[in-house]
Amino acid sequence: RRSRRPRFRRNTPTMALRPFQMHLGRAAAGQRRSIFGAAYKLAKSMMPPISATEKAALESGGIGFERTLFQGGAGGLAALRKYDPKLSAREQAYMDNEVAQLCSMLDDHAISEERDLPEDVWNFLRRKGFFALKIGEEWGGMGFSAYAVSKILRKVQTASANAGATVAVPNSLGPGELLIAYGTDEQRSAFLPRLANGELIPCFALTAPHSGSDAASMHEADGVVRRAKDGGLEVLASFKKRYITLAPVAGIVGLAFHLRDPEGLLGGVGTEGITIALLERDHPGLVIGRRHDPAGNAFMNGTVEGSDVVIPMSKVLGGQGKAGSGWLFLMEQLSEGRGISLPAGATGGAAMSAVAVGAYSRLRTQFRVPIAEMGGVQEHLARIAGNALVCTAGSDLVASMVDNHESPSVLSAVMKQQATARGRQCVTDAMDVMAGAAISRGPNNLVINGYQMTPIGITVEGANTLTRSLIIFGQGVTRSHPHLYDIMRTLEAKDDSTGFRRELLNMVNHGVSSSLASIGARPRRLGIGMQGGTGHERPGDAAPFTQPPLPPRRPPQVAPCPRPSPRSRRRRPRRAAGARATRPPWTRPPCSTTRRSSAASRPPSRRPRTCPSPSAARSSARRWSRAASQTRSPPSSSATRRSGGASATRPPRASARSCTTPCAASSRRPRRPSTASATTSRSRPYARRSRWSPPARSAPPTRRRTTSSLPRPRHSSPATRASGACSRTTCSSPRRRRRA
């Protein structure tokens, strides 16, 4: 029986070491807690507090496929296939008729000279619903899609930049969209039909002298809740706004101000904060100030002011219950307008630059060649065409996303910043190509007004520097990263060190896995399967990054069969005079189809495959020498064999594979050649001097063995078999023939 021995598990400490290990584990855990605790305290001290306004702006809108781009993958791009914007039959008819007629009525040079649109153009815009493109048909508007609005704005922009700005503002950020989304039924019934028929031209007052990019501060717009004479509530507001587009001709003003309730009169219905009120032009205390001159452009822009203006609570957008929610309304509506109107204007300007400069460069001749054939001009033309195409594709994408009931706040900011910057580059390139023809004002100058309009698009609705720094990188990275916003929430909680440690480790894990995935590795040991996402996706997020499949194996390349070099060719054995060769010379095998040569295409090796070991060869030689001595056949003279005698006395030559056993002499230790062999070698100049001369065997060895069970080799002739050794010229071994 096998003795039973106690079996112990591997890596299991003994009872004596267990307390020490537990102490080490507690010490390591405490050290980890101390490290993460110190990091948590440091992060809390560095992070500034987030106000309610900033939090509302950070959480406004939604995140789509751009989340995958910020995470470092490209798997979310497959979701773009569902966006296929198209115009309806009604929208296409409007483009072909009303929009085409409006473009034929516009004279951009005359508008710039008069600093205003003609009266018939104003009336045409009112009658045909250009100020109500997005208001529903039930209210008398056109009810077009965002894609149709974008196409209309692009075409109008190509005819006149000033007319394009006039049409864009009411359909971008104005009381019409705010009323549809957040207004009460009484407010919609009172204002939407009048906005649809053109009776009221809207504008929105947001920017103040000290509240530009930081519009949420509202230093010059303040309102206090007080009790009205009839027992209700009202707001006493003072404000001072500037840079308000269409303010000089507006019939209704959307006013943004900061609401305060020091006496607590709201009673829980509504809160303090940014509030929006709708005031008509003839409202008591409302003053439409003087008109601005925005970089020499002709569109309407001015100021809106008021001091101690009484605003009834019924004029607050959405009623008293929506008081203090104005900033959220602005963030959601600005994201759509920012991604539709301004990119459409930049796209129209880029398209106009491409058409104008392309025709001019073909007609303009310098140095007896069209300037379009010059390399420097072609560089400008290529950049204009590329930027115009990028702006067109981006505008179509964002418009299709809005029509799909999405609110791409980050992507609209990206589109606004990129489209306006690319549009400015297009106009600058056009000015460089047209040179003097682009700086002289006149009816035939098609780019000067667009050149003056580019700073407007760069500045309005959030300057590009602010848009890029705060929205694209601030809001975009924070919302798109799978763990960054969660870390910010743990820091805001002030006492969630466990959650901070968990999310920090998740962030490190995500960073390492993304870095490895960028170089083609598949980090599965970190617990992150690239085929299934990071495991921390939230509902409504884009599809996780999917590792692309490996490329197929490269098929073998077909290469021509190389001709063997002279050194690699086998030398044919020298044949004696009068002897008949029975083995055909070695020929090159047919070419293989791949670079890898098959076994059949390789030349035969120097050593025959049938040759046994040297000991077996010596044993075989002894056996056949003994057999030859028993038969008493006269051995052939070695000198005769070496001298290459007549073919009549020499046995016929065997083929290359007729002998399965090497010569007996070849299995012995090399010896110095004898005088006869040397003389014979000198008589044959092309033969090598042999060091494998077979020794003469006069008597069989004393050691005897039976040979009945041994295979019988095939020699060239009975006389050779009787002699016990093959001659150098008759041996079928290829190595022996080469030596000969």
Coordinates of N, CA, C and O in Angstrom, one line a residue, residues 161 295 297 353 424 427-429 431 438-439 446-456:
A161 N -25.4 88.4 -48.1 CA -25.1 88.0 -46.7 C -26.0 88.8 -45.7 O -26.3 88.2 -44.7
A295 N -19.6 96.4 -38.5 CA -18.5 96.2 -39.5 C -19.0 96.6 -40.9 O -18.6 96.0 -41.9
N297 N -21.9 96.3 -42.3 CA -22.9 95.5 -42.8 C -24.3 96.2 -42.7 O -24.5 97.1 -41.9
S353 N -17.8 81.6 -52.5 CA -16.4 81.8 -52.8 C -15.9 80.8 -53.8 O -15.1 81.2 -54.7
R424 N -14.4 81.6 -43.0 CA -13.5 82.7 -43.0 C -12.2 82.4 -43.8 O -11.7 83.2 -44.6
V427 N -13.1 82.7 -47.6 CA -13.2 84.1 -48.0 C -11.8 84.7 -48.1 O -11.5 85.5 -49.1
T428 N -10.9 84.4 -47.2 CA -9.6 84.9 -47.2 C -8.8 84.4 -48.4 O -8.1 85.1 -49.1
D429 N -9.0 83.1 -48.8 CA -8.4 82.6 -50.0 C -8.9 83.2 -51.2 O -8.2 83.4 -52.2
M431 N -10.1 86.2 -51.5 CA -9.5 87.6 -51.6 C -8.0 87.5 -52.1 O -7.6 88.4 -52.9
A438 N -11.1 92.1 -55.7 CA -11.9 91.7 -54.5 C -12.0 92.9 -53.5 O -12.8 92.8 -52.6
I439 N -11.2 93.9 -53.7 CA -11.2 95.0 -52.7 C -11.9 96.2 -53.3 O -12.1 97.2 -52.5
L446 N -18.1 90.0 -55.7 CA -19.0 89.0 -55.1 C -18.5 88.5 -53.7 O -19.1 87.7 -53.1
V447 N -17.3 89.0 -53.3 CA -16.7 88.4 -52.1 C -16.5 89.5 -51.0 O -16.3 89.1 -49.8
I448 N -16.6 90.8 -51.3 CA -16.3 91.8 -50.3 C -17.3 91.8 -49.1 O -16.9 91.9 -48.0
N449 N -18.5 91.6 -49.5 CA -19.5 91.6 -48.4 C -19.4 90.4 -47.5 O -19.7 90.5 -46.3
G450 N -19.1 89.3 -48.1 CA -18.8 88.1 -47.3 C -17.6 88.2 -46.4 O -17.6 87.7 -45.3
Y451 N -16.6 88.9 -46.9 CA -15.4 89.2 -46.2 C -15.7 90.1 -44.9 O -15.2 89.9 -43.9
Q452 N -16.6 91.0 -45.1 CA -17.1 91.9 -44.0 C -18.0 91.1 -43.0 O -18.1 91.5 -41.8
M453 N -18.7 90.1 -43.5 CA -19.6 89.4 -42.6 C -18.9 88.3 -41.8 O -19.5 87.9 -40.7
T454 N -17.7 87.9 -42.1 CA -17.1 86.8 -41.4 C -16.8 87.1 -39.9 O -17.0 86.2 -39.1
P455 N -16.4 88.3 -39.5 CA -16.3 88.5 -38.1 C -17.5 88.4 -37.3 O -17.5 88.1 -36.1
I456 N -18.7 88.7 -37.9 CA -20.0 88.5 -37.2 C -20.2 87.1 -36.9 O -20.6 86.8 -35.7

